[in-house]
Amino acid sequence: MGLIKRFLAGYSENFIAAVALWPIASAVLTLPILAYLYHRDGRLKFASVVSTYLAVLYFLGLGCFTLYPLPDGTSGPGISYGVPWQLNPLAPIGDIAREGLSAVPQIAFNVVFFVPLGFIAGRLLRWGAVRSVVLGLAVSFAIEAAQGTGLFGIYPYAYRTADVDDLIYNTSGAAIGWWCAAALGRVLPPGALAEDGEVTHEPGFVRRCVAFWLDMLLVQLVAGTAGGVASLLCWNIPALEPLSDVPWIPAAAAVAFVAVELAVPWARGGSTPGGGFVRMSCETRPRKGLHRAAFLLVRLVVLAVAFADLPLAGPLLALFYLAVRRMPYDLI
């Protein structure tokens, strides 16, 4: 027991670093996580939300435990010399013969550390055995490659040992984790994926925000690509040079915004690209003809105000929804 305590004490700083980064990473990943859960389950389930944020903490720990602390100063591993790769898969036999039981915790840790990864793949992502084990192998290989290349060249030398045995242990841990998820699934099934494609016409405020965020990512991607290409053409083709002063990116953003928030929902029963991903329609009740056109146009204007990031636009919309339980355009 004392041997294990001493071994774990050496990683206390890594654990503290992972916990310190957790709130930041969780805040950054909140919208992608919500989008994924809405897409997968069609609703937010408390257990799924908690499990996903714990998975974020695990992946932070994975990085901190394997790559942190980073080298500093003017000398030492990674700075003035490197740590050689360990490519002998039978090396643990010699380590145990030479060091006795003190070599066992490191081996066990490398197996146990990847058990949650296999469990997450099998339970949370609901992947099969082969896919889960390949994920474990890929993640382990990426870590060992980072360790053996000085964090992919950031440092001139390797500052930790890239060990082929770690690859074996980590992959085995992922396989064990998947098996544990499969065993639990026989007793407590995780529930079937929402494969029926059912779309809700009564989305809550959070789901609306997630859908709008996804739509704006698409608008910005299209605008940046199309506007950037147009600008390059104007700069490089003499005949188009008079158009080089046109604000192509804002113009492309306006066109993309109208397409995403008006044309697409008009053609797809009220579902924007982001809305379709999180299984929602913006049309809370049936509308036809001019009535439907007025609804979508007013919605476009309201969202354009929000997209313009005008002061208080977002908070006022949120307060309106909290008071009325509808967005302004839903009243049309």
Tab-separated table of C-alpha atoms in Angstrom:
chain	number	residue	atom	x	y	z
A	1	MET	CA	0.000	0.000	0.000
A	2	GLY	CA	2.832	2.382	0.835
A	3	LEU	CA	4.374	1.666	-2.569
A	4	ILE	CA	1.137	2.609	-4.332
A	5	LYS	CA	0.739	5.781	-2.251
A	6	ARG	CA	4.254	6.907	-3.114
A	7	PHE	CA	3.599	6.184	-6.793
A	8	LEU	CA	0.340	8.154	-6.866
A	9	ALA	CA	1.879	11.045	-4.909
A	10	GLY	CA	4.163	11.658	-7.862
A	11	TYR	CA	1.092	12.470	-9.999
A	12	SER	CA	-0.725	14.809	-7.593
A	13	GLU	CA	0.483	17.899	-9.467
A	14	ASN	CA	-0.818	16.477	-12.745
A	15	PHE	CA	-4.233	15.852	-11.207
A	16	ILE	CA	-4.394	19.385	-9.831
A	17	ALA	CA	-3.555	20.767	-13.282
A	18	ALA	CA	-6.352	18.720	-14.881
A	19	VAL	CA	-8.920	19.884	-12.305
A	20	ALA	CA	-7.806	23.510	-12.720
A	21	LEU	CA	-8.307	23.315	-16.500
A	22	TRP	CA	-11.658	21.513	-16.237
A	23	PRO	CA	-13.921	24.596	-15.798
A	24	ILE	CA	-12.232	26.362	-18.724
A	25	ALA	CA	-12.472	23.344	-21.027
A	26	SER	CA	-16.065	22.693	-19.941
A	27	ALA	CA	-17.069	26.280	-20.743
A	28	VAL	CA	-15.447	26.119	-24.174
A	29	LEU	CA	-17.004	22.733	-24.963
A	30	THR	CA	-20.480	23.371	-23.544
A	31	LEU	CA	-22.183	24.177	-26.855
A	32	PRO	CA	-20.540	21.292	-28.777
A	33	ILE	CA	-21.471	18.912	-25.952
A	34	LEU	CA	-25.092	20.070	-25.906
A	35	ALA	CA	-25.267	19.812	-29.697
A	36	TYR	CA	-23.942	16.247	-29.559
A	37	LEU	CA	-26.389	15.177	-26.837
A	38	TYR	CA	-29.392	16.746	-28.586
A	39	HIS	CA	-28.351	15.055	-31.817
A	40	ARG	CA	-27.868	11.677	-30.187
A	41	ASP	CA	-30.732	11.519	-27.675
A	42	GLY	CA	-33.164	14.135	-28.965
A	43	ARG	CA	-33.219	15.671	-25.469
A	44	LEU	CA	-30.949	16.476	-22.537
A	45	LYS	CA	-30.699	13.749	-19.923
A	46	PHE	CA	-29.047	14.577	-16.611
A	47	ALA	CA	-27.004	11.384	-16.538
A	48	SER	CA	-25.718	11.995	-20.063
A	49	VAL	CA	-24.712	15.589	-19.260
A	50	VAL	CA	-22.858	14.562	-16.094
A	51	SER	CA	-21.165	11.650	-17.861
A	52	THR	CA	-20.026	13.865	-20.721
A	53	TYR	CA	-18.489	16.496	-18.449
A	54	LEU	CA	-16.722	13.781	-16.463
A	55	ALA	CA	-15.392	12.524	-19.802
A	56	VAL	CA	-13.986	16.023	-20.398
A	57	LEU	CA	-12.184	15.829	-17.045
A	58	TYR	CA	-10.839	12.391	-17.954
A	59	PHE	CA	-9.399	13.578	-21.272
A	60	LEU	CA	-7.800	16.560	-19.541
A	61	GLY	CA	-6.284	14.164	-17.031
A	62	LEU	CA	-5.083	11.986	-19.884
A	63	GLY	CA	-3.163	14.917	-21.333
A	64	CYS	CA	-1.872	16.242	-18.014
A	65	PHE	CA	-0.741	12.856	-16.702
A	66	THR	CA	1.086	11.913	-19.894
A	67	LEU	CA	2.520	15.235	-21.114
A	68	TYR	CA	2.740	17.500	-18.047
A	69	PRO	CA	4.935	18.989	-16.578
A	70	LEU	CA	6.566	20.508	-19.626
A	71	PRO	CA	10.334	21.093	-19.682
A	72	ASP	CA	11.655	24.500	-18.656
A	73	GLY	CA	14.996	26.083	-17.897
A	74	THR	CA	18.159	25.836	-19.967
A	75	SER	CA	19.089	22.185	-19.583
A	76	GLY	CA	17.651	18.762	-18.986
A	77	PRO	CA	15.430	16.316	-20.929
A	78	GLY	CA	13.773	17.999	-23.876
A	79	ILE	CA	16.002	21.088	-23.657
A	80	SER	CA	19.630	19.971	-24.012
A	81	TYR	CA	19.242	16.206	-24.462
A	82	GLY	CA	16.537	13.638	-25.157
A	83	VAL	CA	15.112	10.465	-23.637
A	84	PRO	CA	15.543	7.421	-25.899
A	85	TRP	CA	12.561	5.446	-27.181
A	86	GLN	CA	11.873	2.083	-25.583
A	87	LEU	CA	10.992	-0.338	-28.399
A	88	ASN	CA	11.548	-3.698	-26.686
A	89	PRO	CA	8.144	-5.258	-25.860
A	90	LEU	CA	9.802	-7.660	-23.392
A	91	ALA	CA	11.446	-4.917	-21.324
A	92	PRO	CA	8.932	-5.239	-18.428
A	93	ILE	CA	10.237	-8.732	-17.691
A	94	GLY	CA	13.697	-7.305	-17.070
A	95	ASP	CA	12.243	-4.393	-15.077
A	96	ILE	CA	10.363	-6.715	-12.726
A	97	ALA	CA	13.399	-8.996	-12.341
A	98	ARG	CA	15.588	-5.996	-11.542
A	99	GLU	CA	13.228	-3.805	-9.497
A	100	GLY	CA	10.767	-6.324	-8.080
A	101	LEU	CA	7.288	-5.127	-7.077
A	102	SER	CA	8.222	-1.477	-7.473
A	103	ALA	CA	7.873	-1.916	-11.260
A	104	VAL	CA	4.307	-3.294	-11.029
A	105	PRO	CA	2.376	-0.055	-10.166
A	106	GLN	CA	3.615	1.642	-13.336
A	107	ILE	CA	2.436	-1.285	-15.449
A	108	ALA	CA	-0.934	-1.458	-13.678
A	109	PHE	CA	-1.371	2.312	-13.943
A	110	ASN	CA	-0.879	2.244	-17.711
A	111	VAL	CA	-3.597	-0.405	-18.019
A	112	VAL	CA	-6.055	1.158	-15.567
A	113	PHE	CA	-5.572	4.662	-16.958
A	114	PHE	CA	-7.121	3.648	-20.292
A	115	VAL	CA	-10.010	1.620	-18.850
A	116	PRO	CA	-12.219	4.770	-18.684
A	117	LEU	CA	-11.476	5.484	-22.348
A	118	GLY	CA	-12.816	2.101	-23.395
A	119	PHE	CA	-15.780	2.544	-21.042
A	120	ILE	CA	-16.583	5.983	-22.503
A	121	ALA	CA	-16.391	4.595	-26.037
A	122	GLY	CA	-18.647	1.661	-25.189
A	123	ARG	CA	-21.128	3.346	-22.866
A	124	LEU	CA	-21.265	7.040	-23.720
A	125	LEU	CA	-20.451	6.873	-27.438
A	126	ARG	CA	-21.983	3.384	-27.764
A	127	TRP	CA	-19.236	2.123	-30.047
A	128	GLY	CA	-18.488	-1.515	-30.780
A	129	ALA	CA	-15.486	-3.450	-29.471
A	130	VAL	CA	-13.220	-3.058	-32.512
A	131	ARG	CA	-13.844	0.654	-32.859
A	132	SER	CA	-13.288	1.224	-29.124
A	133	VAL	CA	-10.036	-0.731	-29.039
A	134	VAL	CA	-8.775	1.071	-32.157
A	135	LEU	CA	-9.575	4.363	-30.412
A	136	GLY	CA	-7.488	3.262	-27.422
A	137	LEU	CA	-4.626	2.290	-29.709
A	138	ALA	CA	-4.815	5.582	-31.636
A	139	VAL	CA	-4.911	7.769	-28.520
A	140	SER	CA	-2.058	5.838	-26.950
A	141	PHE	CA	0.003	6.089	-30.129
A	142	ALA	CA	-0.598	9.858	-30.283
A	143	ILE	CA	0.570	10.231	-26.683
A	144	GLU	CA	3.678	8.118	-27.189
A	145	ALA	CA	4.472	9.991	-30.406
A	146	ALA	CA	4.115	13.316	-28.560
A	147	GLN	CA	6.399	12.099	-25.785
A	148	GLY	CA	8.981	10.728	-28.222
A	149	THR	CA	9.123	13.789	-30.468
A	150	GLY	CA	9.339	16.564	-27.904
A	151	LEU	CA	5.630	17.320	-28.199
A	152	PHE	CA	5.777	17.094	-31.994
A	153	GLY	CA	8.823	19.316	-32.306
A	154	ILE	CA	7.953	22.045	-29.812
A	155	TYR	CA	11.013	20.892	-27.842
A	156	PRO	CA	14.254	19.920	-29.588
A	157	TYR	CA	14.426	16.580	-27.771
A	158	ALA	CA	12.082	13.998	-26.274
A	159	TYR	CA	11.394	14.814	-22.614
A	160	ARG	CA	9.640	11.542	-21.775
A	161	THR	CA	10.088	7.942	-22.834
A	162	ALA	CA	8.052	6.738	-25.789
A	163	ASP	CA	7.449	3.128	-24.774
A	164	VAL	CA	6.030	0.382	-26.990
A	165	ASP	CA	4.888	-1.441	-23.853
A	166	ASP	CA	2.737	1.528	-22.870
A	167	LEU	CA	1.024	1.134	-26.224
A	168	ILE	CA	0.225	-2.487	-25.345
A	169	TYR	CA	-0.912	-1.689	-21.795
A	170	ASN	CA	-3.058	1.287	-22.835
A	171	THR	CA	-4.798	-0.636	-25.610
A	172	SER	CA	-5.445	-3.523	-23.223
A	173	GLY	CA	-6.956	-1.064	-20.735
A	174	ALA	CA	-9.292	0.310	-23.421
A	175	ALA	CA	-10.391	-3.247	-24.262
A	176	ILE	CA	-11.094	-3.953	-20.579
A	177	GLY	CA	-13.054	-0.701	-20.302
A	178	TRP	CA	-15.217	-1.592	-23.294
A	179	TRP	CA	-15.878	-5.037	-21.818
A	180	CYS	CA	-16.967	-3.393	-18.536
A	181	ALA	CA	-19.356	-1.123	-20.460
A	182	ALA	CA	-20.775	-4.116	-22.326
A	183	ALA	CA	-21.237	-6.040	-19.068
A	184	LEU	CA	-23.005	-3.068	-17.462
A	185	GLY	CA	-25.164	-2.678	-20.566
A	186	ARG	CA	-26.562	-6.167	-20.061
A	187	VAL	CA	-27.743	-5.186	-16.587
A	188	LEU	CA	-28.532	-1.505	-17.160
A	189	PRO	CA	-29.030	-0.746	-20.884
A	190	PRO	CA	-27.965	2.775	-21.884
A	191	GLY	CA	-31.023	3.224	-24.098
A	192	ALA	CA	-31.324	3.111	-27.842
A	193	LEU	CA	-30.119	5.932	-30.015
A	194	ALA	CA	-32.780	8.296	-31.290
A	195	GLU	CA	-32.705	6.811	-34.779
A	196	ASP	CA	-36.270	7.605	-35.727
A	197	GLY	CA	-35.304	11.151	-36.704
A	198	GLU	CA	-38.204	12.635	-34.723
A	199	VAL	CA	-38.071	16.438	-34.756
A	200	THR	CA	-39.589	18.504	-31.950
A	201	HIS	CA	-41.742	21.521	-32.754
A	202	GLU	CA	-41.571	22.726	-29.154
A	203	PRO	CA	-37.855	23.388	-28.616
A	204	GLY	CA	-36.669	24.958	-25.384
A	205	PHE	CA	-34.455	28.019	-25.150
A	206	VAL	CA	-31.225	26.032	-24.726
A	207	ARG	CA	-31.888	23.895	-27.791
A	208	ARG	CA	-32.726	27.000	-29.818
A	209	CYS	CA	-29.433	28.594	-28.750
A	210	VAL	CA	-27.444	25.501	-29.660
A	211	ALA	CA	-29.120	25.333	-33.087
A	212	PHE	CA	-28.446	29.036	-33.681
A	213	TRP	CA	-24.797	28.595	-32.655
A	214	LEU	CA	-24.396	25.762	-35.160
A	215	ASP	CA	-26.070	27.844	-37.858
A	216	MET	CA	-23.740	30.788	-37.184
A	217	LEU	CA	-20.702	28.514	-37.379
A	218	LEU	CA	-21.915	27.428	-40.813
A	219	VAL	CA	-22.574	31.039	-41.879
A	220	GLN	CA	-19.091	32.101	-40.787
A	221	LEU	CA	-17.484	29.132	-42.535
A	222	VAL	CA	-19.314	29.846	-45.801
A	223	ALA	CA	-18.686	33.593	-45.570
A	224	GLY	CA	-15.001	33.187	-44.790
A	225	THR	CA	-14.504	30.729	-47.642
A	226	ALA	CA	-16.598	32.466	-50.299
A	227	GLY	CA	-15.552	35.979	-49.310
A	228	GLY	CA	-11.894	35.001	-49.112
A	229	VAL	CA	-11.988	33.377	-52.571
A	230	ALA	CA	-13.718	36.440	-54.069
A	231	SER	CA	-11.147	38.772	-52.537
A	232	LEU	CA	-8.257	36.679	-53.848
A	233	LEU	CA	-9.749	36.652	-57.339
A	234	CYS	CA	-10.104	40.439	-57.280
A	235	TRP	CA	-6.509	40.896	-56.178
A	236	ASN	CA	-5.059	38.501	-58.746
A	237	ILE	CA	-7.221	39.100	-61.844
A	238	PRO	CA	-6.659	42.570	-63.322
A	239	ALA	CA	-10.142	42.729	-64.829
A	240	LEU	CA	-11.681	42.295	-61.352
A	241	GLU	CA	-9.392	44.755	-59.576
A	242	PRO	CA	-12.078	47.517	-59.424
A	243	LEU	CA	-14.102	45.157	-57.212
A	244	SER	CA	-11.287	44.641	-54.704
A	245	ASP	CA	-12.790	47.242	-52.337
A	246	VAL	CA	-16.095	45.379	-52.067
A	247	PRO	CA	-16.548	43.954	-48.528
A	248	TRP	CA	-16.846	40.414	-49.831
A	249	ILE	CA	-16.833	38.586	-46.501
A	250	PRO	CA	-19.657	40.647	-44.905
A	251	ALA	CA	-21.620	40.370	-48.158
A	252	ALA	CA	-21.128	36.610	-48.256
A	253	ALA	CA	-22.131	36.417	-44.570
A	254	ALA	CA	-25.394	38.257	-45.296
A	255	VAL	CA	-26.247	35.946	-48.197
A	256	ALA	CA	-25.332	32.839	-46.183
A	257	PHE	CA	-27.377	34.075	-43.218
A	258	VAL	CA	-30.497	34.533	-45.345
A	259	ALA	CA	-29.974	31.118	-46.938
A	260	VAL	CA	-29.476	29.338	-43.605
A	261	GLU	CA	-32.183	31.106	-41.607
A	262	LEU	CA	-34.810	31.652	-44.320
A	263	ALA	CA	-34.382	29.543	-47.447
A	264	VAL	CA	-33.407	26.298	-45.699
A	265	PRO	CA	-36.191	26.324	-43.050
A	266	TRP	CA	-38.712	27.301	-45.750
A	267	ALA	CA	-37.757	24.179	-47.703
A	268	ARG	CA	-37.218	21.821	-44.752
A	269	GLY	CA	-40.288	22.266	-42.574
A	270	GLY	CA	-38.752	24.889	-40.298
A	271	SER	CA	-35.457	23.103	-39.652
A	272	THR	CA	-32.281	25.066	-40.253
A	273	PRO	CA	-29.018	23.082	-40.683
A	274	GLY	CA	-28.298	23.503	-36.968
A	275	GLY	CA	-31.905	22.811	-36.058
A	276	GLY	CA	-31.861	19.606	-38.066
A	277	PHE	CA	-28.738	18.469	-36.222
A	278	VAL	CA	-30.342	18.971	-32.795
A	279	ARG	CA	-33.703	17.594	-33.982
A	280	MET	CA	-35.858	20.721	-33.829
A	281	SER	CA	-38.041	22.873	-36.055
A	282	CYS	CA	-38.495	26.591	-35.480
A	283	GLU	CA	-42.154	26.324	-36.515
A	284	THR	CA	-44.046	25.765	-33.280
A	285	ARG	CA	-47.371	25.397	-35.074
A	286	PRO	CA	-48.573	24.908	-38.668
A	287	ARG	CA	-48.578	28.036	-40.857
A	288	LYS	CA	-49.289	28.382	-44.565
A	289	GLY	CA	-48.807	30.865	-47.371
A	290	LEU	CA	-48.316	34.508	-46.399
A	291	HIS	CA	-48.729	33.633	-42.728
A	292	ARG	CA	-45.732	31.298	-42.896
A	293	ALA	CA	-43.722	33.772	-44.967
A	294	ALA	CA	-44.369	36.553	-42.429
A	295	PHE	CA	-43.322	34.250	-39.580
A	296	LEU	CA	-40.023	33.306	-41.236
A	297	LEU	CA	-39.259	36.898	-42.268
A	298	VAL	CA	-39.862	38.265	-38.759
A	299	ARG	CA	-37.770	35.428	-37.361
A	300	LEU	CA	-34.987	36.342	-39.792
A	301	VAL	CA	-35.037	39.973	-38.602
A	302	VAL	CA	-35.015	39.011	-34.910
A	303	LEU	CA	-32.108	36.624	-35.399
A	304	ALA	CA	-30.265	39.168	-37.549
A	305	VAL	CA	-30.410	41.582	-34.627
A	306	ALA	CA	-29.012	38.862	-32.355
A	307	PHE	CA	-26.343	37.915	-34.907
A	308	ALA	CA	-25.313	41.589	-35.194
A	309	ASP	CA	-24.355	41.339	-31.510
A	310	LEU	CA	-26.155	44.547	-30.594
A	311	PRO	CA	-25.951	45.453	-26.902
A	312	LEU	CA	-28.613	43.771	-24.788
A	313	ALA	CA	-30.174	41.984	-27.799
A	314	GLY	CA	-29.366	38.524	-26.449
A	315	PRO	CA	-30.356	39.220	-22.825
A	316	LEU	CA	-33.615	40.860	-23.926
A	317	LEU	CA	-34.513	37.841	-26.038
A	318	ALA	CA	-33.730	35.557	-23.102
A	319	LEU	CA	-35.888	37.640	-20.750
A	320	PHE	CA	-38.735	37.671	-23.277
A	321	TYR	CA	-38.582	33.879	-23.553
A	322	LEU	CA	-38.499	33.440	-19.771
A	323	ALA	CA	-41.576	35.656	-19.433
A	324	VAL	CA	-43.645	34.363	-22.350
A	325	ARG	CA	-42.106	30.909	-22.938
A	326	ARG	CA	-42.013	31.813	-26.629
A	327	MET	CA	-39.767	33.764	-28.929
A	328	PRO	CA	-41.281	37.006	-30.348
A	329	TYR	CA	-41.804	35.481	-33.797
A	330	ASP	CA	-43.648	32.474	-32.313
A	331	LEU	CA	-46.553	34.819	-31.548
A	332	ILE	CA	-47.222	35.422	-35.247
